[in-house]
Coordinates of C-alpha atoms and ligand atoms in Angstrom, one line a residue:
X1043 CA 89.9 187.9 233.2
X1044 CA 87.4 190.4 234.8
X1045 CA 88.9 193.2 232.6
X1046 CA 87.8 194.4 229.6
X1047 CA 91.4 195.4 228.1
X1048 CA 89.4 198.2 226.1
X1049 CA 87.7 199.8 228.4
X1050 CA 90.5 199.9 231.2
X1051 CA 93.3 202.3 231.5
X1052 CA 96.9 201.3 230.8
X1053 CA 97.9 202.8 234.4
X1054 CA 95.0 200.5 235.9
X1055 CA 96.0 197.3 234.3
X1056 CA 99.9 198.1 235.3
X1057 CA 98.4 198.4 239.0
X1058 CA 96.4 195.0 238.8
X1059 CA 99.4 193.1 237.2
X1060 CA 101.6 194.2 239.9
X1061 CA 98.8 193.0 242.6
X1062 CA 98.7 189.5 241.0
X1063 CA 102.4 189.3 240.6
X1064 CA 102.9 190.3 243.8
X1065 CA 100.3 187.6 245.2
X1066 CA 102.0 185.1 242.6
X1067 CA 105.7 185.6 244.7
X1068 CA 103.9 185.8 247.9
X1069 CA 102.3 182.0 247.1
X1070 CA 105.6 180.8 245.9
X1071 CA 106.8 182.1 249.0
X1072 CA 104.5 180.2 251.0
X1073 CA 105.1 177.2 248.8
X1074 CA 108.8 177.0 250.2
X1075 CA 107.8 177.3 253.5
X1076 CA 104.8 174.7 253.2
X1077 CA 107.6 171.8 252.2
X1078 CA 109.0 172.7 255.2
X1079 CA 106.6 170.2 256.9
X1080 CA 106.6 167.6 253.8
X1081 CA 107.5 164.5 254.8
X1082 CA 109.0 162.2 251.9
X1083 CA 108.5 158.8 253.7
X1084 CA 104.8 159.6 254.8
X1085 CA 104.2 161.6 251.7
X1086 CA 102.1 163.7 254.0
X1087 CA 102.7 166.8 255.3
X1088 CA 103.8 167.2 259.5
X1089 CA 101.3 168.6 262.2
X1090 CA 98.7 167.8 260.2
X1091 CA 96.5 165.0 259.1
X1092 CA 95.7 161.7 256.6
X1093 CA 92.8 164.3 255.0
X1094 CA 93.9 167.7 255.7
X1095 CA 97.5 166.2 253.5
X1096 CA 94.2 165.8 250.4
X1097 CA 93.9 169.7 251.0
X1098 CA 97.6 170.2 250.7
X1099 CA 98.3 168.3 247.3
X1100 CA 95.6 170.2 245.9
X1101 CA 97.0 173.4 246.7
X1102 CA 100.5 172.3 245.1
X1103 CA 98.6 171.4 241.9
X1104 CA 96.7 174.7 241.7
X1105 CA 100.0 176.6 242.0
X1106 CA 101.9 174.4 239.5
X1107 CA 98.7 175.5 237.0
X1108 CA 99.8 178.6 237.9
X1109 CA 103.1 179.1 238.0
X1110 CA 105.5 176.3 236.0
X1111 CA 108.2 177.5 237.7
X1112 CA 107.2 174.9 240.3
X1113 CA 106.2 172.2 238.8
X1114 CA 109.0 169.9 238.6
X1115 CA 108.8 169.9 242.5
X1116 CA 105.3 169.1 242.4
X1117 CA 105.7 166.3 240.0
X1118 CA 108.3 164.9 242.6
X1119 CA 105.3 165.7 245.3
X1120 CA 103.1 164.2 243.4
X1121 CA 105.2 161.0 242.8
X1122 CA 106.0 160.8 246.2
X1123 CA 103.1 160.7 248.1
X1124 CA 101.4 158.4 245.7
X1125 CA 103.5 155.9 245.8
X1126 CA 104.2 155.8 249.5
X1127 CA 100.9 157.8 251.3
X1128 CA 99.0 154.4 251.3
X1129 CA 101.2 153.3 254.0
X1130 CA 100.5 156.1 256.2
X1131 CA 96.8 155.6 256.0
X1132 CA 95.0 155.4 259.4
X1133 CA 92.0 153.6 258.7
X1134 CA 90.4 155.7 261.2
X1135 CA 88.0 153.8 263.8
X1136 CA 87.9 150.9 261.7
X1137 CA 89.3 147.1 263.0
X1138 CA 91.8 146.0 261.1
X1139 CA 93.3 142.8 261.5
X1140 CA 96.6 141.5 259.9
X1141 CA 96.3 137.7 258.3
X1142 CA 99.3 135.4 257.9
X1143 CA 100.5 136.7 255.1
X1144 CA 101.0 140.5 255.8
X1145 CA 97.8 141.6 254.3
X1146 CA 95.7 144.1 256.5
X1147 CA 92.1 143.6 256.5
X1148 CA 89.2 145.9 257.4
X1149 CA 86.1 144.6 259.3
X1150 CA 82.7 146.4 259.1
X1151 CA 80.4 146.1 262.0
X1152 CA 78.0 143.6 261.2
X1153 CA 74.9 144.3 260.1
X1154 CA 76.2 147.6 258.2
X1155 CA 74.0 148.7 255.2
X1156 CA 76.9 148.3 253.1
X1157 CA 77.2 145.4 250.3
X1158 CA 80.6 144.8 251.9
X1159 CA 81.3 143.6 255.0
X1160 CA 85.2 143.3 254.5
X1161 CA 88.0 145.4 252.3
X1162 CA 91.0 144.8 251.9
X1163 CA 93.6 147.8 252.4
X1164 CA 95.7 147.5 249.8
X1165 CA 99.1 148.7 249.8
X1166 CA 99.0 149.1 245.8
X1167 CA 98.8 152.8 245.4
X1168 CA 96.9 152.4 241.9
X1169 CA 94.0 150.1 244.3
X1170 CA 91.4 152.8 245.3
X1171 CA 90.7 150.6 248.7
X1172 CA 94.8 152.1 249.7
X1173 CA 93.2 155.2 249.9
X1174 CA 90.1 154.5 251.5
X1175 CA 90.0 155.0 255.9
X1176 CA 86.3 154.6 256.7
X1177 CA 85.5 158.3 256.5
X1178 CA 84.2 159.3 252.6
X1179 CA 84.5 162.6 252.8
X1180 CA 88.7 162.0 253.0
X1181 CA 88.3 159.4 250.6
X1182 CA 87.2 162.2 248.4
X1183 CA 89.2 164.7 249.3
X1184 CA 92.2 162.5 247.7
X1185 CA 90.2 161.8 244.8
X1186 CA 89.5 165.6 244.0
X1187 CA 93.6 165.6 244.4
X1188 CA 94.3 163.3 242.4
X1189 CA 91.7 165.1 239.8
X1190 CA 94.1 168.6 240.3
X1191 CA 97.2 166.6 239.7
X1192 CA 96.0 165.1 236.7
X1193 CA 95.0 168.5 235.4
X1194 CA 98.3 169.7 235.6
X1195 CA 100.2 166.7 234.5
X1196 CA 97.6 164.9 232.3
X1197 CA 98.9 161.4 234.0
X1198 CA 96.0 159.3 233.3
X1199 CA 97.1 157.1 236.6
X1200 CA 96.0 159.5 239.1
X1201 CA 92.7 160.3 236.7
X1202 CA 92.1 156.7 237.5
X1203 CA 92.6 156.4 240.9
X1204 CA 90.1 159.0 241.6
X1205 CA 87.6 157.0 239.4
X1206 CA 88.3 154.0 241.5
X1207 CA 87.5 155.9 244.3
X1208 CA 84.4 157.4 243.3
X1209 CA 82.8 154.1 241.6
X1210 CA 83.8 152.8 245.5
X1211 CA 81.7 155.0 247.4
X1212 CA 78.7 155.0 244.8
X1213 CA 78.5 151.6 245.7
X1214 CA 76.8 152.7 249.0
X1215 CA 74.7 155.1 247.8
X1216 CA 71.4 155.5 249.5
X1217 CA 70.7 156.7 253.4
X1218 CA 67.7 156.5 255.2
X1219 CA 67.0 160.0 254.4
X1220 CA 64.8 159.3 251.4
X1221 CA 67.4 156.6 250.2
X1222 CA 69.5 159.1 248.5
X1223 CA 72.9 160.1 249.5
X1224 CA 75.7 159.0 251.6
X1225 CA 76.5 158.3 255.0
X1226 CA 80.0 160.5 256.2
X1227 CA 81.1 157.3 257.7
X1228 CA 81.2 154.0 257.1
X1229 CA 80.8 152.9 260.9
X1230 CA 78.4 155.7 261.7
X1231 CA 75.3 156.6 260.2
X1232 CA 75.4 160.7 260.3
X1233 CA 74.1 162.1 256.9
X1234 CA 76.6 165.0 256.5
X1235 CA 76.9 168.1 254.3
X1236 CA 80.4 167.5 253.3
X1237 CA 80.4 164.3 252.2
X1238 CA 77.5 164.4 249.8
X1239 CA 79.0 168.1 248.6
X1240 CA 81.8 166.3 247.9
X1241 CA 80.4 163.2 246.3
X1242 CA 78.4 165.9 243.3
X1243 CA 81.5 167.7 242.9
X1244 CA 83.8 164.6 242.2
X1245 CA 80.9 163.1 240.0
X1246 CA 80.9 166.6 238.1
X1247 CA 84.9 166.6 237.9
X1248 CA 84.7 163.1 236.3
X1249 CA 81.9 164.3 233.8
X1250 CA 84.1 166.5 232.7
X1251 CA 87.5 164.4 232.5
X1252 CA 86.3 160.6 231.1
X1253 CA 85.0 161.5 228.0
X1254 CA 83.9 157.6 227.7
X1255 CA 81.6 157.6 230.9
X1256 CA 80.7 161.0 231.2
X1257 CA 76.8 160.9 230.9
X1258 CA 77.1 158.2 233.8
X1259 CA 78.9 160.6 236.1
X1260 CA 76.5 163.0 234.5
X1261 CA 73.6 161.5 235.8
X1262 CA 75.4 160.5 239.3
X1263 CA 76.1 164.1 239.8
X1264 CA 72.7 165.2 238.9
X1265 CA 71.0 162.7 241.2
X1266 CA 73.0 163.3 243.7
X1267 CA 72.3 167.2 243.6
X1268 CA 69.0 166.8 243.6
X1269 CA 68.6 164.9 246.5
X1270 CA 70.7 167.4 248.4
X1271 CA 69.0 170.7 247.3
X1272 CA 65.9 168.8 248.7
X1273 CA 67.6 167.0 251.8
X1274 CA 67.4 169.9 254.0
X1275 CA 70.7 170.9 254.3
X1276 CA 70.2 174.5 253.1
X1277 CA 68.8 176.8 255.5
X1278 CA 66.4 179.4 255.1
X1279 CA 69.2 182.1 255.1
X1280 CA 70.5 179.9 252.2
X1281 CA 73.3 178.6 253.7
X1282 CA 74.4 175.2 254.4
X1283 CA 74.3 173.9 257.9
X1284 CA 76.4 170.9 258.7
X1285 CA 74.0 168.1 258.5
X1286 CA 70.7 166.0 259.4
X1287 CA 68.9 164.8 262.1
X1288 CA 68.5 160.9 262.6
X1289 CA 64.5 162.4 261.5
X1290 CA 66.7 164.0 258.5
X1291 CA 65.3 167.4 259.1
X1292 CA 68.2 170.5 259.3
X1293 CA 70.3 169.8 262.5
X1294 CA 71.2 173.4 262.9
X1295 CA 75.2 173.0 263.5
X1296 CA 77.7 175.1 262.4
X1297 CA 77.5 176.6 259.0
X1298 CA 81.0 175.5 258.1
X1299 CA 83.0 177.4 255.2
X1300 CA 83.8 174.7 253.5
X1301 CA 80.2 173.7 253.2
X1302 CA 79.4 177.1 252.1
X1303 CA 82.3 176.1 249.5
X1304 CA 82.7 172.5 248.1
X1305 CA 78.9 173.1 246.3
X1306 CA 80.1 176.2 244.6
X1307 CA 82.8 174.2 242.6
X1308 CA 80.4 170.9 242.1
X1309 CA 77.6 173.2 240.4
X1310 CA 80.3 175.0 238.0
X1311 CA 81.6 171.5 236.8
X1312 CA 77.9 170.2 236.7
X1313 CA 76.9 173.0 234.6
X1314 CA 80.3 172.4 232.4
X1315 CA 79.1 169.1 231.5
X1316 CA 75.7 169.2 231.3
X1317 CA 74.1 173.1 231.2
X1318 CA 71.5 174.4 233.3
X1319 CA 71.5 177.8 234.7
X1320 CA 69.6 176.9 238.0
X1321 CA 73.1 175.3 238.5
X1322 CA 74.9 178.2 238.4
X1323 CA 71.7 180.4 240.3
X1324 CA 72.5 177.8 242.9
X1325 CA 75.9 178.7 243.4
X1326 CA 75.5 182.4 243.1
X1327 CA 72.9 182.2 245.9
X1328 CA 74.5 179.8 248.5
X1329 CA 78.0 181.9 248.0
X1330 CA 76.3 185.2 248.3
X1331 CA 74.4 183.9 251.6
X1332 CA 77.6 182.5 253.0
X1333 CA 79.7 185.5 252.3
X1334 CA 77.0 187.4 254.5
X1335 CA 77.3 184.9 256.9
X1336 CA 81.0 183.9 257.5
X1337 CA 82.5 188.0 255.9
X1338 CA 83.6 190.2 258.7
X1339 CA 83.2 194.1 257.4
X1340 CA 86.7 194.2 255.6
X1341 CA 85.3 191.1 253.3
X1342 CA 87.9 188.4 255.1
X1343 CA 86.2 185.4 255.6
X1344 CA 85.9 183.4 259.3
X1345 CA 85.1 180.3 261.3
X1346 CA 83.1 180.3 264.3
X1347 CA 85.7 178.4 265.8
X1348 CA 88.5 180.9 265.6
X1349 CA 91.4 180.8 266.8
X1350 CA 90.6 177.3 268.0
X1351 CA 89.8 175.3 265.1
X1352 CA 91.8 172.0 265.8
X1353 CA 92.0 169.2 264.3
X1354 CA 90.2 169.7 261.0
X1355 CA 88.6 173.3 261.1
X1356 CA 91.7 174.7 260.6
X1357 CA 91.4 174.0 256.7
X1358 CA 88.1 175.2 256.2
X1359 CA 88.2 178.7 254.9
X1360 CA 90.5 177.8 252.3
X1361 CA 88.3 175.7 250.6
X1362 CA 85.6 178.1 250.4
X1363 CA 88.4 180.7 248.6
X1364 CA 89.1 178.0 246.1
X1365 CA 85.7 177.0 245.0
X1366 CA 84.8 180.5 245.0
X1367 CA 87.3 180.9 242.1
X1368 CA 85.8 178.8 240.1
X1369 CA 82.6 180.4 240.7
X1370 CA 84.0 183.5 239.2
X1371 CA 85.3 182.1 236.3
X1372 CA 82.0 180.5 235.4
X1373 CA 79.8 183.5 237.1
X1374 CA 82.1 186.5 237.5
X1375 CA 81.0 189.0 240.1
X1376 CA 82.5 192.2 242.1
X1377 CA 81.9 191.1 245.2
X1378 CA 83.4 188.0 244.8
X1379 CA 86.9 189.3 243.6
X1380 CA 86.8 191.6 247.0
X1381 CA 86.6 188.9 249.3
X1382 CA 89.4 187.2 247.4
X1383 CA 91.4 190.1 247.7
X1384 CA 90.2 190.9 250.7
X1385 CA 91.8 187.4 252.2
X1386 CA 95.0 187.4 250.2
X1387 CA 96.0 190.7 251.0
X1388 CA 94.7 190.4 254.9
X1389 CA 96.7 187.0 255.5
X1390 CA 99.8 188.3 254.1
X1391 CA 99.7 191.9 256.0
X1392 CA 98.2 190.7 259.5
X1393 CA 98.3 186.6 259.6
X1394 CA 102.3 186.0 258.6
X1395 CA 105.1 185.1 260.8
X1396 CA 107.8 187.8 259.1
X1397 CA 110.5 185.4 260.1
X1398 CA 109.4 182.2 258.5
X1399 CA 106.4 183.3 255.9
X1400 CA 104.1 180.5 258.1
X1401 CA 100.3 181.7 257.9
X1402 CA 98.1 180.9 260.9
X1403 CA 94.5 180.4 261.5
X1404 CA 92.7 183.9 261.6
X1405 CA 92.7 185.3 258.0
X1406 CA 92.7 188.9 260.2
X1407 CA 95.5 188.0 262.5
X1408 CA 97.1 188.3 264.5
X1409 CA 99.3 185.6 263.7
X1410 CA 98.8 182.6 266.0
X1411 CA 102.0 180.8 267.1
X1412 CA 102.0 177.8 266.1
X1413 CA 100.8 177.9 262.5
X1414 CA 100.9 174.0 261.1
X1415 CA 100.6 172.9 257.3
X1416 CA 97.0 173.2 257.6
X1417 CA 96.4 176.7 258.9
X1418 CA 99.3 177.2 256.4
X1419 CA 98.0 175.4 253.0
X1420 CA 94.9 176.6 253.7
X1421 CA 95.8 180.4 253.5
X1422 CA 97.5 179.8 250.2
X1423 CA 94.5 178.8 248.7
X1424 CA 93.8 182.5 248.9
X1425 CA 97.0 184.0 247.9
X1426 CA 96.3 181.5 244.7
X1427 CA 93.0 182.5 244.0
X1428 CA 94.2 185.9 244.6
X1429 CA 96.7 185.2 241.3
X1430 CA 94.6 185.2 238.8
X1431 CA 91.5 187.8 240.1
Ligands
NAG2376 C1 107.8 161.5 259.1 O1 106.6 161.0 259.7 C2 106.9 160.0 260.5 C3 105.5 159.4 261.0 O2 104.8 160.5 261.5 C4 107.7 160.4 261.7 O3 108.0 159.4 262.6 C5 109.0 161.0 261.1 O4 109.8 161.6 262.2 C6 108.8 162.1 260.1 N1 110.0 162.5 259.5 C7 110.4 163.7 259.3 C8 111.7 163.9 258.7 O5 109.7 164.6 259.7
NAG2377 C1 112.4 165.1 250.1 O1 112.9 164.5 248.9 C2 113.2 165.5 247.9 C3 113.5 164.8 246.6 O2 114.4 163.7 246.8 C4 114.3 166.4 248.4 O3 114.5 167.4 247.5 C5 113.8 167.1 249.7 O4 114.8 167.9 250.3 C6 113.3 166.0 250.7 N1 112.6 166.7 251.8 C7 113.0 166.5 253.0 C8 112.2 167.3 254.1 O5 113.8 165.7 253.4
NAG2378 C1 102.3 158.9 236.2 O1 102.2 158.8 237.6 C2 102.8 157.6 238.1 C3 102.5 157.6 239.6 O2 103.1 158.7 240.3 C4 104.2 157.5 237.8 O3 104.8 156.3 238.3 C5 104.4 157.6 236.3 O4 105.8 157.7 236.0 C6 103.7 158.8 235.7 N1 103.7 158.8 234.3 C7 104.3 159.7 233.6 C8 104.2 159.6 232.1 O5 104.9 160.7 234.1
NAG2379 C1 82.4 153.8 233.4 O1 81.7 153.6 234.6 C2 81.4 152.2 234.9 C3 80.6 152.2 236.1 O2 81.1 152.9 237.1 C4 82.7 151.4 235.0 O3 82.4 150.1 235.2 C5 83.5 151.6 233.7 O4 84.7 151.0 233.8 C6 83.7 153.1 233.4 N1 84.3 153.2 232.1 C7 85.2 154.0 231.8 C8 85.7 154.1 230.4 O5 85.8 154.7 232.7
NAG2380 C1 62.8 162.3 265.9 O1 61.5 161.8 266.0 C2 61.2 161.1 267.1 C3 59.8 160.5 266.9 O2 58.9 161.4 266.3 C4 61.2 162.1 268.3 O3 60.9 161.4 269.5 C5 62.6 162.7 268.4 O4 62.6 163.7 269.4 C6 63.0 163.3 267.1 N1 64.4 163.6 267.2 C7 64.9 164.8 266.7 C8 66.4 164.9 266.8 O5 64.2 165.7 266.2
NAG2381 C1 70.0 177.4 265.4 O1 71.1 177.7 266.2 C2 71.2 179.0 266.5 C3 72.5 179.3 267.2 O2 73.1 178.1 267.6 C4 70.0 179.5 267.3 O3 70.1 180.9 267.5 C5 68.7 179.2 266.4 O4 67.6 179.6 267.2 C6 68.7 177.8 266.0 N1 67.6 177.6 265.0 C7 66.8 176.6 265.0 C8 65.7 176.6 264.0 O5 66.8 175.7 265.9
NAG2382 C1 67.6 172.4 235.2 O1 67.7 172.0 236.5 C2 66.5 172.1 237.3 C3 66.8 171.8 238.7 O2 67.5 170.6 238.9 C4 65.4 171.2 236.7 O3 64.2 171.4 237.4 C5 65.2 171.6 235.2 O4 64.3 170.7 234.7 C6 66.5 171.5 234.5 N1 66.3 172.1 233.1 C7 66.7 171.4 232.1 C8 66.4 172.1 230.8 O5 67.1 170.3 232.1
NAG2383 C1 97.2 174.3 263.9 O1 97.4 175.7 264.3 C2 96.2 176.3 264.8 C3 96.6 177.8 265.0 O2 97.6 177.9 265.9 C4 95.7 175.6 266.0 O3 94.5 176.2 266.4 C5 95.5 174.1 265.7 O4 95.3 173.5 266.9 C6 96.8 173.5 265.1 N1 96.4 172.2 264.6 C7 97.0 171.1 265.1 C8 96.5 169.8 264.6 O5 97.8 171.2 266.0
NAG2384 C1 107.7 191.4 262.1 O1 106.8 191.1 263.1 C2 107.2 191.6 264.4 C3 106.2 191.1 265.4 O2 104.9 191.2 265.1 C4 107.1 193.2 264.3 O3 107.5 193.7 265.5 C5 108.1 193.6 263.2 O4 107.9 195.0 263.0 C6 107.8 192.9 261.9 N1 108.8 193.3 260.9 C7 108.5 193.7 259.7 C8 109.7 193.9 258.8 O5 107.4 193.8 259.3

């Protein structure tokens, strides 16, 4: 897509389609090997958990857009988590009690800023509240799978489900950080990076999906970006630390990949729908920071937590690598096709187990044993993006 077939040699464009064919059998490599963990009655995938499972359904979709050979697997994926992944929901540190005639109820804490003070879980996959476990930022994460499965299957059921989910956390819209934004949790008040990054990006997605609503998820996405470029969040070395004080001033913790990431992809879809250059100014600044940031001198990407990133840091990087894709389809830049390059070809020479293809945590290896589904899925987002650079 970066070539200009005019101006490139025949030799050169032979070398580059061997490199993305050869990243294109290395991810459907890694593809077997992922459903290795899938587990058909949880619809999740082993060693890893209810959100990183979001991360891994996503990853499935993006190969299947890819590669077709695939996707009558996925669609079975696909099938099978959403019907039976509801059931495997944790409803993490929410009470939950079961009334007399099997339904499982959620209580809030009382006096909770929220309209509700009790949802029902819902066993009924199509019933966003099934997907719903008291943290929004996995709440969205499904949605934005959803989203990726309906772009490769154009099944309007999972379209909708992510809408369901999105109209159910605008419902509690407003912190006490300027009364914009959303809390991470519903039983804590912390106003996060991720959740908010993720609230603009799902909003943007939708713009760009529901023709029929779009200049409401429009103007969702819009608000919600422009409390966040204002919040605090983003430091003065332009990156994004991972929250706000309880005086919602910069907390200075960890500047996550993925925080560095999920923005990158929200701004691209924001700009689809609705154009503005400072959108896309806003990416290329906060990537460009972050790749100074979190790049070692070969351009592979790290966490500050390496190699010990459990439970959930494990699937960070990944998420950077696949937002950062889209950035270069909208904003196309050298540097960022060498850190993509850089990743892919890294995990596969230095980060594989040679036996089984599993990838492990450190993008630079060596290879950590055990690798899980989420050092594993996450690595494949970069042999992906690697595909089509
Ligand atoms: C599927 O997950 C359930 C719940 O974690 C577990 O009990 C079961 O052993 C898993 N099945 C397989 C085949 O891994
Ligand atoms: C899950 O089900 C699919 C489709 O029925 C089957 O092909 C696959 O082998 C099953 N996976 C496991 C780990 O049992
Ligand atoms: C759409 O997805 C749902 C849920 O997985 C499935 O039941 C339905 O058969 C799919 N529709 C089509 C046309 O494939
Ligand atoms: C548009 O959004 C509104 C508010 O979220 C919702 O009530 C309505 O059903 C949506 N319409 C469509 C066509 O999705
Ligand atoms: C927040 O402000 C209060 C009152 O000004 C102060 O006592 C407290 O130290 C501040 N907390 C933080 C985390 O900055
Ligand atoms: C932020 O944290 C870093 C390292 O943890 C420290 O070096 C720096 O001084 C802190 N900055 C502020 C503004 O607190
Ligand atoms: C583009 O976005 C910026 C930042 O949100 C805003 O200040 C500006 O008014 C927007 N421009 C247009 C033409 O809407
Ligand atoms: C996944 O594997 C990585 C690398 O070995 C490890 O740091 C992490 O603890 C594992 N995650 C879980 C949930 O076991
Ligand atoms: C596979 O990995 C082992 C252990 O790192 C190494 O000794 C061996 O040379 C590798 N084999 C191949 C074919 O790369």
């Amino acid at each position: 897509m970066l070539l200009n077939t005019g101006l490139v040699s025949p030799a050169l464009l032979l070398l580059v389609a061997g490199g993305a064919s050869a990243q294109l059998a290395n991810s459907v490599t890694a593809f077997t090997t992922l459903q290795t963990w899938y587990n058909n009655s949880t619809g999740l995938w082993n060693t890893a958990g209810w959100w990183n499972a979001a991360n891994s359904l996503t990853v499935v979709a993006e190969l299947a857009a890819a590669d077709s050979s695939i996707l009558d697997e996925a669609l079975s994926i696909f099938e099978t988590t959403y019907s039976v992944a509801p059931s495997a929901n944790p409803s993490n540190g929410l009470e939950k009690k079961v009334e007399s005639n099997g339904d499982i109820v959620t209580i809030y804490p009382a006096g909770w800023p929220y309209n509700l003070l009790e949802k029902r879980a819902s066993s009924d996959s199509s019933d966003p509240s099934a997907w719903l476990d008291g943290a929004n930022d996995d709440a969205e994460w499904w949605a934005l799978a959803w989203i990726a499965a309906y772009d490769v299957t154009g099944n309007d059921t999972y379209l909708a489900l992510a809408e369901g989910i999105f109209s159910d956390i605008a419902n509690s819209w407003g912190t006490y950080c300027g009364d914009g934004g959303i809390y991470w949790e519903t039983t804590n008040n912390y106003v996060n990076a991720i959740a908010n990054e993720l609230f603009i990006s799902l909003a943007a997605h939708l713009a760009n999906r529901v023709p029929g609503n779009s200049t409401t998820y429009i103007a969702w996405a819009e608000k919600a970006w422009n409390w966040f470029a204002t919040s605090g969040m983003i430091n003065a070395e332009g990156t994004i630390n991972d929250g706000l004080t309880t005086n919602c001033t910069n907390n200075n913790q960890t500047t996550w990949s993925y925080n560095q990431g999920v923005i990158l992809g929200g701004l691209v879809e924001l700009n689809k729908a609705s154009a503005n250059q400072s959108y896309i100014d806003s990416a290329n600044s906060i990537a460009e920071a972050a790749i100074s940031a979190l790049a070692d001198s070969n351009y592979v990407i790290h966490d500050a937590c390496e190699p010990d990133c459990a439970p959930d840091a494990t699937q960070f990087k990944g998420i950077f690598i696949r937002n950062l894709l889209l950035l270069q389809d909208a904003s196309p830049k050298d540097l960022y096709t060498e850190v993509m390059q850089a990743c892919a070809t890294s995990i596969w020479a230095n980060d594989r187990d040679n036996g089984t293809n599993e990838l492990s945590v450190d993008w630079s290896g060596p290879f950590i044993s055990p690798a899980n589904s989420s050092t594993h899925s996450s690595a494949m987002d970069a042999l992906i993006a690697a595909i089509s650079i």
